[in-house]
Tab-separated table of C-alpha atoms and ligand atoms in Angstrom:
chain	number	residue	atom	x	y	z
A	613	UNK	CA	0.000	0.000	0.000
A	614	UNK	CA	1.718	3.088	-1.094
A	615	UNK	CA	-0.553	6.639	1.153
A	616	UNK	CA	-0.703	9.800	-0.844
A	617	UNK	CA	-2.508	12.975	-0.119
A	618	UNK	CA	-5.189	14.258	-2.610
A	619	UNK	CA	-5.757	17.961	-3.228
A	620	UNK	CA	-8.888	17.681	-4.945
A	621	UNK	CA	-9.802	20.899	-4.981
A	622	UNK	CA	-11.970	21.673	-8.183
A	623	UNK	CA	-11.665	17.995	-9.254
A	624	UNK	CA	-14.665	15.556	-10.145
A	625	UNK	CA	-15.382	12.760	-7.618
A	626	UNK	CA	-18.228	9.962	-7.793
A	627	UNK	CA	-19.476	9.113	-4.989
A	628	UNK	CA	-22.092	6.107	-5.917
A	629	UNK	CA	-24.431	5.176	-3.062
A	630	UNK	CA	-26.422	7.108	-0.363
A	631	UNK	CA	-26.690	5.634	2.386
A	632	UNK	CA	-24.970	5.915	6.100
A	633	UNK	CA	-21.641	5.193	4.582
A	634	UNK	CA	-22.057	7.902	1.803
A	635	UNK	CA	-23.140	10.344	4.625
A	636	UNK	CA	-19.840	9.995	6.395
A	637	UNK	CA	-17.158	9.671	2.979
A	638	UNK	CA	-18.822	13.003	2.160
A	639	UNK	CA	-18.104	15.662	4.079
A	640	UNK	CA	-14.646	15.308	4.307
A	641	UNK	CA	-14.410	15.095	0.324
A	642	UNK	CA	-16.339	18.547	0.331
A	643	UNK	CA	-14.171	19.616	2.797
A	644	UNK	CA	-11.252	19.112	0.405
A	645	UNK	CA	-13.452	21.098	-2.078
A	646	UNK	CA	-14.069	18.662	-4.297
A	647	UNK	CA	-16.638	18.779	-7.032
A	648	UNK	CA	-18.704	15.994	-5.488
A	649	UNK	CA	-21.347	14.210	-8.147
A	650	UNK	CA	-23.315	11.612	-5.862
A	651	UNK	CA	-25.544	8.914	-8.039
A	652	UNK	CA	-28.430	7.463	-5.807
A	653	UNK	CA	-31.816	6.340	-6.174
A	654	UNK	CA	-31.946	7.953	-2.265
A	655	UNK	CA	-30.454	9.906	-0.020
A	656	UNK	CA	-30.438	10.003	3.851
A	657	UNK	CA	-31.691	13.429	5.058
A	658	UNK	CA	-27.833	14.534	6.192
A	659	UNK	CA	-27.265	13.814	1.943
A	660	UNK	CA	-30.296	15.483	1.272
A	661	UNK	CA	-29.248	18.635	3.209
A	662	UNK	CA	-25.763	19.124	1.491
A	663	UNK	CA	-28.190	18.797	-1.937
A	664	UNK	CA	-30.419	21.346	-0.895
A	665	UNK	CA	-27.831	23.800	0.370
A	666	UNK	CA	-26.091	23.646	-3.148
A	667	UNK	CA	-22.869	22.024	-2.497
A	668	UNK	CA	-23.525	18.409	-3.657
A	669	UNK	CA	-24.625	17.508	-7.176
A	670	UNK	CA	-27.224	14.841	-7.173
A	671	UNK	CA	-28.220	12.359	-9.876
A	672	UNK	CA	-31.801	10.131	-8.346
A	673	UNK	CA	-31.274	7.313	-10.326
A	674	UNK	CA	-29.075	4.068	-10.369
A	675	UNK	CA	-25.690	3.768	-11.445
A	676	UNK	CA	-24.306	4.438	-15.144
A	677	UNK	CA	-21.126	3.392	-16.364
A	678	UNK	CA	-20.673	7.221	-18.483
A	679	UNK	CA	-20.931	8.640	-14.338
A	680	UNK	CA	-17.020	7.596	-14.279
A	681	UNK	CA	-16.433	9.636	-17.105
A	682	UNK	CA	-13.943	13.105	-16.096
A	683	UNK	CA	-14.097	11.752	-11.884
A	684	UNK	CA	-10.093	11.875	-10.549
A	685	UNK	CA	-11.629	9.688	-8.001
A	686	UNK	CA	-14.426	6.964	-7.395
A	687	UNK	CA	-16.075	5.470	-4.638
A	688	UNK	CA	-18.249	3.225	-4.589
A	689	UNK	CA	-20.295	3.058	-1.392
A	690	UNK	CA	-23.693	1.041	-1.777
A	691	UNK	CA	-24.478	-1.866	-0.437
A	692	UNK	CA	-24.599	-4.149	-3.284
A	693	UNK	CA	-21.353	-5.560	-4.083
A	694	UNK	CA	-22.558	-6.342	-7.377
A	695	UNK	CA	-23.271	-2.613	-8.239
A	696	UNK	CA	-19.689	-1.847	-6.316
A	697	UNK	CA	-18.475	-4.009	-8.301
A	698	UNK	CA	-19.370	-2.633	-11.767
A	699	UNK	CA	-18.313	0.891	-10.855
A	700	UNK	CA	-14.954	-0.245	-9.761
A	701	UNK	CA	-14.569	-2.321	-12.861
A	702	UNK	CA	-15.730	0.659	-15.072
A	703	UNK	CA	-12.938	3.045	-12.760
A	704	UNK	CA	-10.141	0.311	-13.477
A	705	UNK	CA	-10.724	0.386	-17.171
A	706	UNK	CA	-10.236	4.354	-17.151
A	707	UNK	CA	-7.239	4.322	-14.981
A	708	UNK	CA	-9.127	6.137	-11.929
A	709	UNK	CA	-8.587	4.693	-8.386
A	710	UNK	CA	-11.548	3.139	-6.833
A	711	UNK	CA	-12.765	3.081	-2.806
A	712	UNK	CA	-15.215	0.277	-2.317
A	713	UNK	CA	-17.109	0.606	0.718
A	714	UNK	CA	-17.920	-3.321	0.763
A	715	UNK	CA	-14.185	-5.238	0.370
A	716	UNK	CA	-11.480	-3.605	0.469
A	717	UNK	CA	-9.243	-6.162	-0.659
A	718	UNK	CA	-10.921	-5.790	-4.331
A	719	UNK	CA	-10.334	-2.195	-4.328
A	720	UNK	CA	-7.715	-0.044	-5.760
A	721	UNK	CA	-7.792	2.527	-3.301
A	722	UNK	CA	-8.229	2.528	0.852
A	723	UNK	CA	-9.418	5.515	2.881
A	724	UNK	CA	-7.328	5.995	6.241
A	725	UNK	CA	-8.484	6.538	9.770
A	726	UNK	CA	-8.528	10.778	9.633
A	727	UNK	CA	-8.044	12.993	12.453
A	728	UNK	CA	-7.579	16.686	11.998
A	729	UNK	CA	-5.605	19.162	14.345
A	730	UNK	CA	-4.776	22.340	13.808
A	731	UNK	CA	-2.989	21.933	10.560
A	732	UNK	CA	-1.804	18.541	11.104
A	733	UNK	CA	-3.737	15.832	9.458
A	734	UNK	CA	-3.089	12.336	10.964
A	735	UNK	CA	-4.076	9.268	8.738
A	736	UNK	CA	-4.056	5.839	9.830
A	737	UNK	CA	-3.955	2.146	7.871
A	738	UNK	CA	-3.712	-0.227	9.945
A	739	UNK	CA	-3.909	-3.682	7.653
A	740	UNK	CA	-7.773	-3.606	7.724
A	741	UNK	CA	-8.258	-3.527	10.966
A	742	UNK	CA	-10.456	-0.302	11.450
A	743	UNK	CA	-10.701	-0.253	14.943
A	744	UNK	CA	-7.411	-0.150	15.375
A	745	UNK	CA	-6.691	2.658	12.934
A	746	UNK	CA	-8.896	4.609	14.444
A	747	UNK	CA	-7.750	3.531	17.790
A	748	UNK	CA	-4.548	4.871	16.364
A	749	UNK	CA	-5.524	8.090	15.481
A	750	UNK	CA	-7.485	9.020	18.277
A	751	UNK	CA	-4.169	8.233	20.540
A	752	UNK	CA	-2.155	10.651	17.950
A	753	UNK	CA	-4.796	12.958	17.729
A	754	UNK	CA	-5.175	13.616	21.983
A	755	UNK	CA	-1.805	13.834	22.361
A	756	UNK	CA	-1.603	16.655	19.866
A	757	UNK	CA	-4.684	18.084	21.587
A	758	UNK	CA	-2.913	17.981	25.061
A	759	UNK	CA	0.428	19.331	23.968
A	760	UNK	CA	2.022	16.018	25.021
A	761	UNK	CA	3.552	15.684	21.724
A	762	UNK	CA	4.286	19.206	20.691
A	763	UNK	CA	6.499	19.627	24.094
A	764	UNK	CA	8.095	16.329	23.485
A	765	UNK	CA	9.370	17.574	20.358
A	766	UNK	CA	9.446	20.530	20.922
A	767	UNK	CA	7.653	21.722	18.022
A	768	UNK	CA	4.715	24.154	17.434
A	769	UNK	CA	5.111	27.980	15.590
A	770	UNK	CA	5.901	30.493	18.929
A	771	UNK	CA	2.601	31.924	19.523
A	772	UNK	CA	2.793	35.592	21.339
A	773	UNK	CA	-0.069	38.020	22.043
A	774	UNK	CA	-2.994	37.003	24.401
A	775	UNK	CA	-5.980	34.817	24.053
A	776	UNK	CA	-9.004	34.922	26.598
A	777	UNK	CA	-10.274	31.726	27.121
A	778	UNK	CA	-13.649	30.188	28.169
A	779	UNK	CA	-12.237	26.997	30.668
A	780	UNK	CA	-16.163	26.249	31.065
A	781	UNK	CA	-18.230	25.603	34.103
A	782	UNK	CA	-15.357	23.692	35.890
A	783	UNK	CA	-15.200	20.063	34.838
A	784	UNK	CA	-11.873	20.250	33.045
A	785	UNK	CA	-13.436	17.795	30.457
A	786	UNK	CA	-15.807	20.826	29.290
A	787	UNK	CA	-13.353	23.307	27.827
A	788	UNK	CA	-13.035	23.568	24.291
A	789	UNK	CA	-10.318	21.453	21.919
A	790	UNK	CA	-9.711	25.332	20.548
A	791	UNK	CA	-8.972	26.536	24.319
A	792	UNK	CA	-7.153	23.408	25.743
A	793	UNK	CA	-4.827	23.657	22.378
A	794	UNK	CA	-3.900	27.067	23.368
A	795	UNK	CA	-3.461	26.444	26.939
A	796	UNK	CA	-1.080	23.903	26.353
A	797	UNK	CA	1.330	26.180	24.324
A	798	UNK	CA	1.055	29.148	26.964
A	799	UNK	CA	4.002	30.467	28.306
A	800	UNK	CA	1.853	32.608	31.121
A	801	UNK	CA	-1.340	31.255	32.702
A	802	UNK	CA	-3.694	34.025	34.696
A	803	UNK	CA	-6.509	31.986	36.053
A	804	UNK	CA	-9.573	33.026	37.642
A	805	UNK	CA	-10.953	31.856	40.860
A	806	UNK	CA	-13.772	29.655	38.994
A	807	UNK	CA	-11.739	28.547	35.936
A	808	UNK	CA	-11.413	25.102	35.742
A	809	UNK	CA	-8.378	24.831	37.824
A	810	UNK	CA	-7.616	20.684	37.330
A	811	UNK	CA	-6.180	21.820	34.044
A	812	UNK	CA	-3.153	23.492	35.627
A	813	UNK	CA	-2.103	20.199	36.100
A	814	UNK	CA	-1.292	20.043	32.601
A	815	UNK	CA	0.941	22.078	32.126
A	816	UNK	CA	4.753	21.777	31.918
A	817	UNK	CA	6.480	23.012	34.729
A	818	UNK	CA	8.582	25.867	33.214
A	819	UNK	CA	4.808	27.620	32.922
A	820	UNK	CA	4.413	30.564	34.864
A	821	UNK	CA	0.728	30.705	36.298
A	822	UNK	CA	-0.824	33.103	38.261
A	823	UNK	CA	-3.741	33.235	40.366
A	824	UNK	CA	-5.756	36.771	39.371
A	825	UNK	CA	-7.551	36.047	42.097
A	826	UNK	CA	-4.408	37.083	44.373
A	827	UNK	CA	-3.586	39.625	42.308
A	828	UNK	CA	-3.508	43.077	44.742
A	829	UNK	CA	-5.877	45.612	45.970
A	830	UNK	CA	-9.503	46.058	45.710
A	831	UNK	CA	-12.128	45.107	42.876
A	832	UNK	CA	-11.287	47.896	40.377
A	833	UNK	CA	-7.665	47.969	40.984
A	834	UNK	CA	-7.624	44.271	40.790
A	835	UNK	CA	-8.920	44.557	37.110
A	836	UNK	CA	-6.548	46.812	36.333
A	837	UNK	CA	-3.492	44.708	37.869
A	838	UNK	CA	-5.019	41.851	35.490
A	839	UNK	CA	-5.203	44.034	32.730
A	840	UNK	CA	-1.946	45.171	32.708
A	841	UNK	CA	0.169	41.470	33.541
A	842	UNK	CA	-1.741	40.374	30.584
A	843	UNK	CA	-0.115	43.283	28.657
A	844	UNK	CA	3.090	43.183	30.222
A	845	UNK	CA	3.967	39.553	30.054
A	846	UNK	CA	2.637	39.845	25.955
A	847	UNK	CA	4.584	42.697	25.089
A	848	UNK	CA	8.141	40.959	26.708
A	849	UNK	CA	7.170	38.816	24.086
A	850	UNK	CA	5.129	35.816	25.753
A	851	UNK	CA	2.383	33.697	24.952
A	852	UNK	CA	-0.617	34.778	27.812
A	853	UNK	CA	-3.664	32.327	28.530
A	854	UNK	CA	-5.832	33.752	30.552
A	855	UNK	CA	-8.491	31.070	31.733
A	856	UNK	CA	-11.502	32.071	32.909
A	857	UNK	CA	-14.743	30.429	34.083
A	858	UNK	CA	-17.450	30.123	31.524
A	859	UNK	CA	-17.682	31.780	28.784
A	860	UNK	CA	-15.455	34.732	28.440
A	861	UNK	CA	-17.994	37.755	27.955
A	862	UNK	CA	-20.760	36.393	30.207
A	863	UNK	CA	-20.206	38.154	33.222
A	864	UNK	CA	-16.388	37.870	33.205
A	865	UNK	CA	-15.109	41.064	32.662
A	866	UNK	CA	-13.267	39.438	29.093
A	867	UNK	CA	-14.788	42.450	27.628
A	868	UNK	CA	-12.399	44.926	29.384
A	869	UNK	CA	-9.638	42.820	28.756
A	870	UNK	CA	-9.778	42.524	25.446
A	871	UNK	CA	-9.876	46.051	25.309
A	872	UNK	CA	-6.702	46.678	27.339
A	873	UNK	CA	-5.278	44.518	25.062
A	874	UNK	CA	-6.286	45.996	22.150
A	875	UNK	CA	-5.282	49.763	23.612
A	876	UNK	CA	-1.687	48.253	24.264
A	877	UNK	CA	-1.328	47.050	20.418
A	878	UNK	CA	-1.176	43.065	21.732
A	879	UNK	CA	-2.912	40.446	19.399
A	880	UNK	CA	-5.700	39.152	21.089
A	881	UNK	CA	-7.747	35.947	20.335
A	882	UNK	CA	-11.275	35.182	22.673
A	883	UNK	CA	-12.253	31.618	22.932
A	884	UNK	CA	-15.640	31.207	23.724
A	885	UNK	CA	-16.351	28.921	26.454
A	886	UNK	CA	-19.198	26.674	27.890
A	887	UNK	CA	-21.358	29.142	30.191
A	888	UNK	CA	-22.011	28.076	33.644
A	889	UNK	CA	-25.099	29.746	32.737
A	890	UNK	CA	-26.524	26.999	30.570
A	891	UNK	CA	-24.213	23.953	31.927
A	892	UNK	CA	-24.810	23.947	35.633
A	893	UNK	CA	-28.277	23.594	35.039
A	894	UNK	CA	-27.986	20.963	32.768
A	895	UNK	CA	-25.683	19.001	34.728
A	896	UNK	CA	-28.458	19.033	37.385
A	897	UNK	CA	-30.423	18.166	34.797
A	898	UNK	CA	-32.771	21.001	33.969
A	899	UNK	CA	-32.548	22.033	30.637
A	900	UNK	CA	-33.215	25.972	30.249
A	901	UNK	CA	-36.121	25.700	27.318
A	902	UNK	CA	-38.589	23.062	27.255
A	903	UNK	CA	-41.224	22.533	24.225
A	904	UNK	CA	-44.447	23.560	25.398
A	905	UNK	CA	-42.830	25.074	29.235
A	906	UNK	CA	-40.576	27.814	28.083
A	907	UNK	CA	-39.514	29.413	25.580
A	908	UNK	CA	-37.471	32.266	26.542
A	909	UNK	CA	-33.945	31.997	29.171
A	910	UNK	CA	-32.852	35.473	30.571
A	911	UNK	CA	-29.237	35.313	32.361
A	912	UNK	CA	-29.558	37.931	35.203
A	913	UNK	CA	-27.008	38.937	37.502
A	914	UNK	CA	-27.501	38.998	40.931
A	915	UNK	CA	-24.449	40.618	42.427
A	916	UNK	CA	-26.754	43.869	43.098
A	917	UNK	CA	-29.429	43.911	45.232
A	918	UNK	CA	-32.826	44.944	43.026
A	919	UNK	CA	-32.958	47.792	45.572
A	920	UNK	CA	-29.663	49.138	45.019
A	921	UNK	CA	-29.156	52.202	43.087
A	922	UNK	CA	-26.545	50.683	40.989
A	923	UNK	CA	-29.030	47.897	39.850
A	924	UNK	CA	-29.099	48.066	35.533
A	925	UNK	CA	-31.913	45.083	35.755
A	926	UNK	CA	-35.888	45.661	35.364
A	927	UNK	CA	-36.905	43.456	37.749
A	928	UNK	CA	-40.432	44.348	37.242
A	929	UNK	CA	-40.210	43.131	33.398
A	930	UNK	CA	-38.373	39.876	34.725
A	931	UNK	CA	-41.106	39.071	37.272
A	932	UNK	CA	-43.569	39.352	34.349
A	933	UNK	CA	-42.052	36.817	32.234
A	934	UNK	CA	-43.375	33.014	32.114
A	935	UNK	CA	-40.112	31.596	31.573
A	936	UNK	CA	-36.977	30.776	32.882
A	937	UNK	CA	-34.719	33.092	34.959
A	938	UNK	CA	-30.893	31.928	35.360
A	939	UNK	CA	-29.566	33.896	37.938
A	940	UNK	CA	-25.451	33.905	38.573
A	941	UNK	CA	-23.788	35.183	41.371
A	942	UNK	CA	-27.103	35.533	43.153
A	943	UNK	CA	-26.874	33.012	46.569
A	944	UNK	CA	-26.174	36.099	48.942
A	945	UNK	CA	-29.175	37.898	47.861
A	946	UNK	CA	-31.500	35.264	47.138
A	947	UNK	CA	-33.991	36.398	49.467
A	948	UNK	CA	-34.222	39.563	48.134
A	949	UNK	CA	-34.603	39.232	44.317
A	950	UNK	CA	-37.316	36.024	45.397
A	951	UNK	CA	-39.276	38.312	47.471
A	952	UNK	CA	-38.757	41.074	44.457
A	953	UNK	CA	-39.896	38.584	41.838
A	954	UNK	CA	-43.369	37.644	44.011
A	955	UNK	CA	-43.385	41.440	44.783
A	956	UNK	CA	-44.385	42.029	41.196
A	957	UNK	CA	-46.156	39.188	39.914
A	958	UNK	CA	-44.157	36.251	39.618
A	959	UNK	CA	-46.288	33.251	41.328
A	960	UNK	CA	-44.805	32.649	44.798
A	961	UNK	CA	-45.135	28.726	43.855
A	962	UNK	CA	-42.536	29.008	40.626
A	963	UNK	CA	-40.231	26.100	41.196
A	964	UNK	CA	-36.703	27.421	41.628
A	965	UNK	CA	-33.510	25.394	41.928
A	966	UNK	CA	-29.918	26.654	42.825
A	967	UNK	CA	-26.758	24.309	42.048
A	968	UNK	CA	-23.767	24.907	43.752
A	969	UNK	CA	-20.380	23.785	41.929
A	970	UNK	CA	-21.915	22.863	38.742
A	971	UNK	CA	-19.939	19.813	37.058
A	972	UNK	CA	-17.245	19.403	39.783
A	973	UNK	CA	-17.206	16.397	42.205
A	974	UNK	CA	-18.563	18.820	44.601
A	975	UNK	CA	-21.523	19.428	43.267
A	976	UNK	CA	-25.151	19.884	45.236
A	977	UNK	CA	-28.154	21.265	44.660
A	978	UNK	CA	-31.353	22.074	46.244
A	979	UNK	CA	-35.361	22.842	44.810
A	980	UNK	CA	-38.258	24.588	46.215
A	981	UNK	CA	-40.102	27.635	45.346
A	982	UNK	CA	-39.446	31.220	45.561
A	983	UNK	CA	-41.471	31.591	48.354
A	984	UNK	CA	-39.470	28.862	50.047
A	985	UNK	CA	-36.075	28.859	48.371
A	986	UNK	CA	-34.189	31.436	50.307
A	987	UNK	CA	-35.029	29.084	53.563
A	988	UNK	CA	-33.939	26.136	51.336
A	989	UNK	CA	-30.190	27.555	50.548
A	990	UNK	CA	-29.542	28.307	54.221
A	991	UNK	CA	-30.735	24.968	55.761
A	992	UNK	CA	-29.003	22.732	52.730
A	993	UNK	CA	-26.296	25.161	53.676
A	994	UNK	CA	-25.517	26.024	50.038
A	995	UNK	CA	-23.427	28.427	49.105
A	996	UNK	CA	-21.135	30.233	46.277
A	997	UNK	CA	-20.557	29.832	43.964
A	998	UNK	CA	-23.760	28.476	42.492
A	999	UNK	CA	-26.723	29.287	39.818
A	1000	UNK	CA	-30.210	29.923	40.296
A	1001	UNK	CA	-32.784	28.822	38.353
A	1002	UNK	CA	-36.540	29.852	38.022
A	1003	UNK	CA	-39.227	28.478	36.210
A	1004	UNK	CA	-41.784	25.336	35.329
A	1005	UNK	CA	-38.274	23.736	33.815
A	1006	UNK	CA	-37.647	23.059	37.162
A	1007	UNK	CA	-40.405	20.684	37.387
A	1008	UNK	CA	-39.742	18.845	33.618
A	1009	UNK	CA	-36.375	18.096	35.416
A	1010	UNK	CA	-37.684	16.147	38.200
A	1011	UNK	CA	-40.060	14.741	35.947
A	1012	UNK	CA	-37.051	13.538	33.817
A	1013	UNK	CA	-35.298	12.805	36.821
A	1014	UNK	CA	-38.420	9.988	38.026
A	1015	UNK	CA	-38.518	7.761	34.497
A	1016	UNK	CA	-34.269	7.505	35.283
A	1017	UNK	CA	-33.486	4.174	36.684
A	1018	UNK	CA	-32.893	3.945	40.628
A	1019	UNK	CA	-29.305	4.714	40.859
A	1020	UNK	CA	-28.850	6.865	37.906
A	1021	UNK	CA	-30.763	9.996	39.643
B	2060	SAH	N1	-18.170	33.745	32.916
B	2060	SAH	C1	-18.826	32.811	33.817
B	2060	SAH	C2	-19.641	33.505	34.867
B	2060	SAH	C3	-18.842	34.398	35.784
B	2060	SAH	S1	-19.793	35.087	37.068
B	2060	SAH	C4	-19.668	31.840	33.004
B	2060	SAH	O1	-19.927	32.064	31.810
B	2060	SAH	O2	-20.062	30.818	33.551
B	2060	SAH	C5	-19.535	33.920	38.362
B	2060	SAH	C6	-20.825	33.181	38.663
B	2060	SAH	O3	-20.996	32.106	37.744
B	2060	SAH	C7	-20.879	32.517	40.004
B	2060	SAH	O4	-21.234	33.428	41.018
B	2060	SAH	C8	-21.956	31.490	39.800
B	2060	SAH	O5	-23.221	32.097	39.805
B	2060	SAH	C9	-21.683	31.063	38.387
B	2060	SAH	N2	-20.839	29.850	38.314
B	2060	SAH	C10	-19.687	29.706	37.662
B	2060	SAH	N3	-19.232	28.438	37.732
B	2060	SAH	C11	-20.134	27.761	38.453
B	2060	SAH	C12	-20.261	26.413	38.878
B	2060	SAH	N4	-19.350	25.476	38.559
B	2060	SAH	N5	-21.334	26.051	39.605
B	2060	SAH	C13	-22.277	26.956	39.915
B	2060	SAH	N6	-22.219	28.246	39.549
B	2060	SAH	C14	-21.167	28.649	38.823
C-alpha cells in the first residue's frame, strides 16, 4: 500500500451510493473542495441537506457506467457488491482509483483513519483492521490536543499576544479542543478563581501561572493589575492564557480585557467557552427551554441587590415573564430578588432550583419555590458559587429525573 494525499480541490469525484456510509465519505471530500457528483436512487436526510444547500450535485437514479467519465476519483459506497463491483470495474478500465465501501481487498484505493488538528492531518492504515486505525488516530490525535507531543518535540510555531479563554463551568473535560490547544502552548497562565483549575495540572512546569484572584488591591484595581500582567507579560514577548470560568464575555469582565489589550497594540484571540449559565443547570439536569414550558432563558445577575441604586436590571419586566430566569452570582441575595420577583407578579409557587459547583465532584443542589427557596439555601447550607434557576423547567427536570433508573438519579 503506497498513502498519498489528494488535493482535490476543483476535481470531479463519484461518490455512488447514499446511504450511512455515503453520509460519512462526504463531508470530508467537500471539505477538500471537491466537485462531489453523488448517483443514488436515495439519499439520507444529512445527503439530502448538502443537496439542498447547493454544495452536492445529485443524480436520483441508479448507477451508469458514463458517471465515471472526467471523476479523478471513485467510490463506490452502496451496499450491493454487485453494483460496487461494476463501478470499480468501469474506474479500473479508465485508470481512476476506486474506494469500495464493501471489500477492500478488491479495491484499488483505501481511505485511512482521519483525524484533523490544527494543521496537522493524521491518517491511519492499519492492515484492515479499522478499529485499530482509528484507535490509532485518536491516541495521535489527543496527544496533539494535550500538547504532550508538541512539548516532546518541541515543536509548534511560537505563539505571542494574548488569548481569553472560556475553561467552562469547571469540569476540566468541558473546555473547548480550541482553548485546551492554546493552553497547552502558553508560556503565562492568569486563572480566575472559577476557571477550571484541574487543568493546571497540565501544564509543563517551566509555565508561569498566576492566580488573578491574588492579584492586589480592591475590585477595580484588581482589574486593572489583570489588565496590565496580561499586557506586560505579551509585550516581553510571551504567549498569555488567561483562563476564565465560563464563557469569556458572560459576566467575566473578558470584555475589558480585550480592550486593554487591544489599547496596548497586543494580538488578542477570545475563545468562547461553555457558560455556567446553561451547563450547571444541565448538569443538574434542567434544561433551560422546554417545548411547550418555556420558551425564553434570561441570564440575570444577581451581584446587586434589586434595591440598590446601581441595579441596571428591570426586575419588574423579569417578574412578568413566564419563563426561565438563570440567575449567577445571586446566593447572597436570594432572598431579596425572590421576594422582588413575588413582589411584582411572579407566582410565589414558581419552582426554583440553585446548584452549587456545577460539574465538579462537589456538586449539590437544592429545589423549592421562591417563596421557600431562600429558607432552602440556608438549611441545605448552600453556598457560592452556584446558579439559580426559576421556572416550570424546574419541574420537567424532576419529571425527567423519576422515568431515570434507581441509581442513575
Ligand atoms: N463567565 C462565567 C460567569 C462568571 S460570574 C460563566 O460564563 O459561567 C460567576 C458566577 O458564575 C458565580 O457566582 C456562579 O453564579 C456562576 N458559576 C460559575 N461556575 C459555576 C459552577 N461550577 N457552579 C455553579 N455556579 C457557577
Amino acid at each position: 500500500m503506497y498513502p498519498l494525499g489528494l488535493r482535490l480541490a476543483g476535481r470531479r469525484v463519484l461518490v455512488v451510493g447514499g446511504g450511512s456510509v455515503a453520509q460519512r465519505r462526504v463531508p470530508p471530500l467537500l471539505d477538500a473542495g471537491a466537485q462531489v457528483h453523488l448517483v443514488a436512487p436515495h439519499l439520507t436526510p444529512a445527503l439530502e441537506a448538502f443537496v439542498a444547500s447547493g454544495r452536492l450535485a445529485h443524480s436520483i437514479r441508479p448507477y451508469e457506467p458514463s458517471d465515471v467519465d472526467g471523476a479523478w476519483l471513485v467510490l463506490a459506497l452502496t451496499d450491493s457488491p454487485a453494483v460496487n463491483a461494476a463501478v470499480a470495474g468501469d474506474a479500473e478500465a479508465r485508470q481512476t482509483f476506486c474506494v469500495r465501501a464493501d471489500d477492500a481487498m478488491l479495491a484499488t484505493a483505501w481511505t485511512p483513519a482521519v483525524g484533523r488538528h490544527d494543521r496537522i492531518t493524521v491518517a491511519v492504515h492499519a492492515d484492515r483492521d479499522p478499529r485499530r486505525a482509528v484507535a490509532l488516530r485518536d491516541a495521535v490525535v489527543e496527544r496533539l490536543a494535550d500538547g504532550s507531543l508538541d512539548a516532546a518535540f518541541g515543536r509548534g510555531e511560537p505563539r505571542t499576544g494574548v488569548a481569553l479563554v472560556g475553561g467552562g463551568p469547571g469540569d476540566p473535560e468541558l473546555i473547548t479542543v480550541r482553548g485546551r490547544r492554546l493552553l497547552a502552548r502558553a508560556d503565562v497562565v492568569i486563572i480566575d478563581h472559577l476557571a477550571p483549575h484541574l487543568l493546571l495540572d497540565e501544564l509543563p512546569a517551566h509555565v508561569e501561572v498566576i492566580d488573578a484572584s491574588k492579584l492586589p488591591y480592591g475590585r477595580y484595581m484588581a482589574q486593572e493589575a489583570i489588565n496590565s500582567a496580561l499586557v506586560d507579560h505579551a509585550l516581553a514577548g510571551k504567549f498569555v492564557v488567561r483562563l476564565k470560568g465560563g464563557d469569556p464575555f458572560v459576566f467575566g469582565r473578558g470584555g475589558e480585557e480585550l480592550e486593554a489589550c487591544l489599547a496596548a497594540g497586543v494580538p488578542v484571540e477570545v475563545v468562547p467557552g461553555v457558560t455556567s449559565a446553561i451547563s450547571v443547570p444541565a448538569s443538574a439536569g434542567i434544561p433551560v427551554t422546554h417545548r411547550g414550558v418555556s420558551h425564553e432563558f434570561v441570564v440575570v445577575s444577581g451581584h446587586v441587590a434589586p434595591d440598590d441604586p446601581r441595579s441596571l436590571v428591570d426586575w419588574p419586566a423579569l417578574a412578568r415573564l413566564r419563563g426561565t430566569l438563570v440567575l449567577l452570582m445571586a446566593v447572597e441575595r436570594l432572598a431579596k430578588i425572590a421576594a422582588t420577583l413575588v413582589a411584582e407578579g411572579r407566582p410565589a409557587d414558581t419552582p426554583v432550583a440553585v446548584v452549587q459547583d456545577g460539574t465538579t465532584t462537589a456538586q449539590r443542589s437544592v429545589s423549592g419555590t421562591l417563596a421557600t427557596i431562600a429558607a432552602d439555601v440556608q438549611e441545605a447550607g448552600i453556598g457560592h458559587p452556584a446558579v439559580v434557576v426559576v421556572g416550570e423547567v424546574v419541574s420537567v427536570a424532576a419529571r425527567i429525573a423519576a422515568r431515570l433508573p434507581p441509581g442513575d438519579a
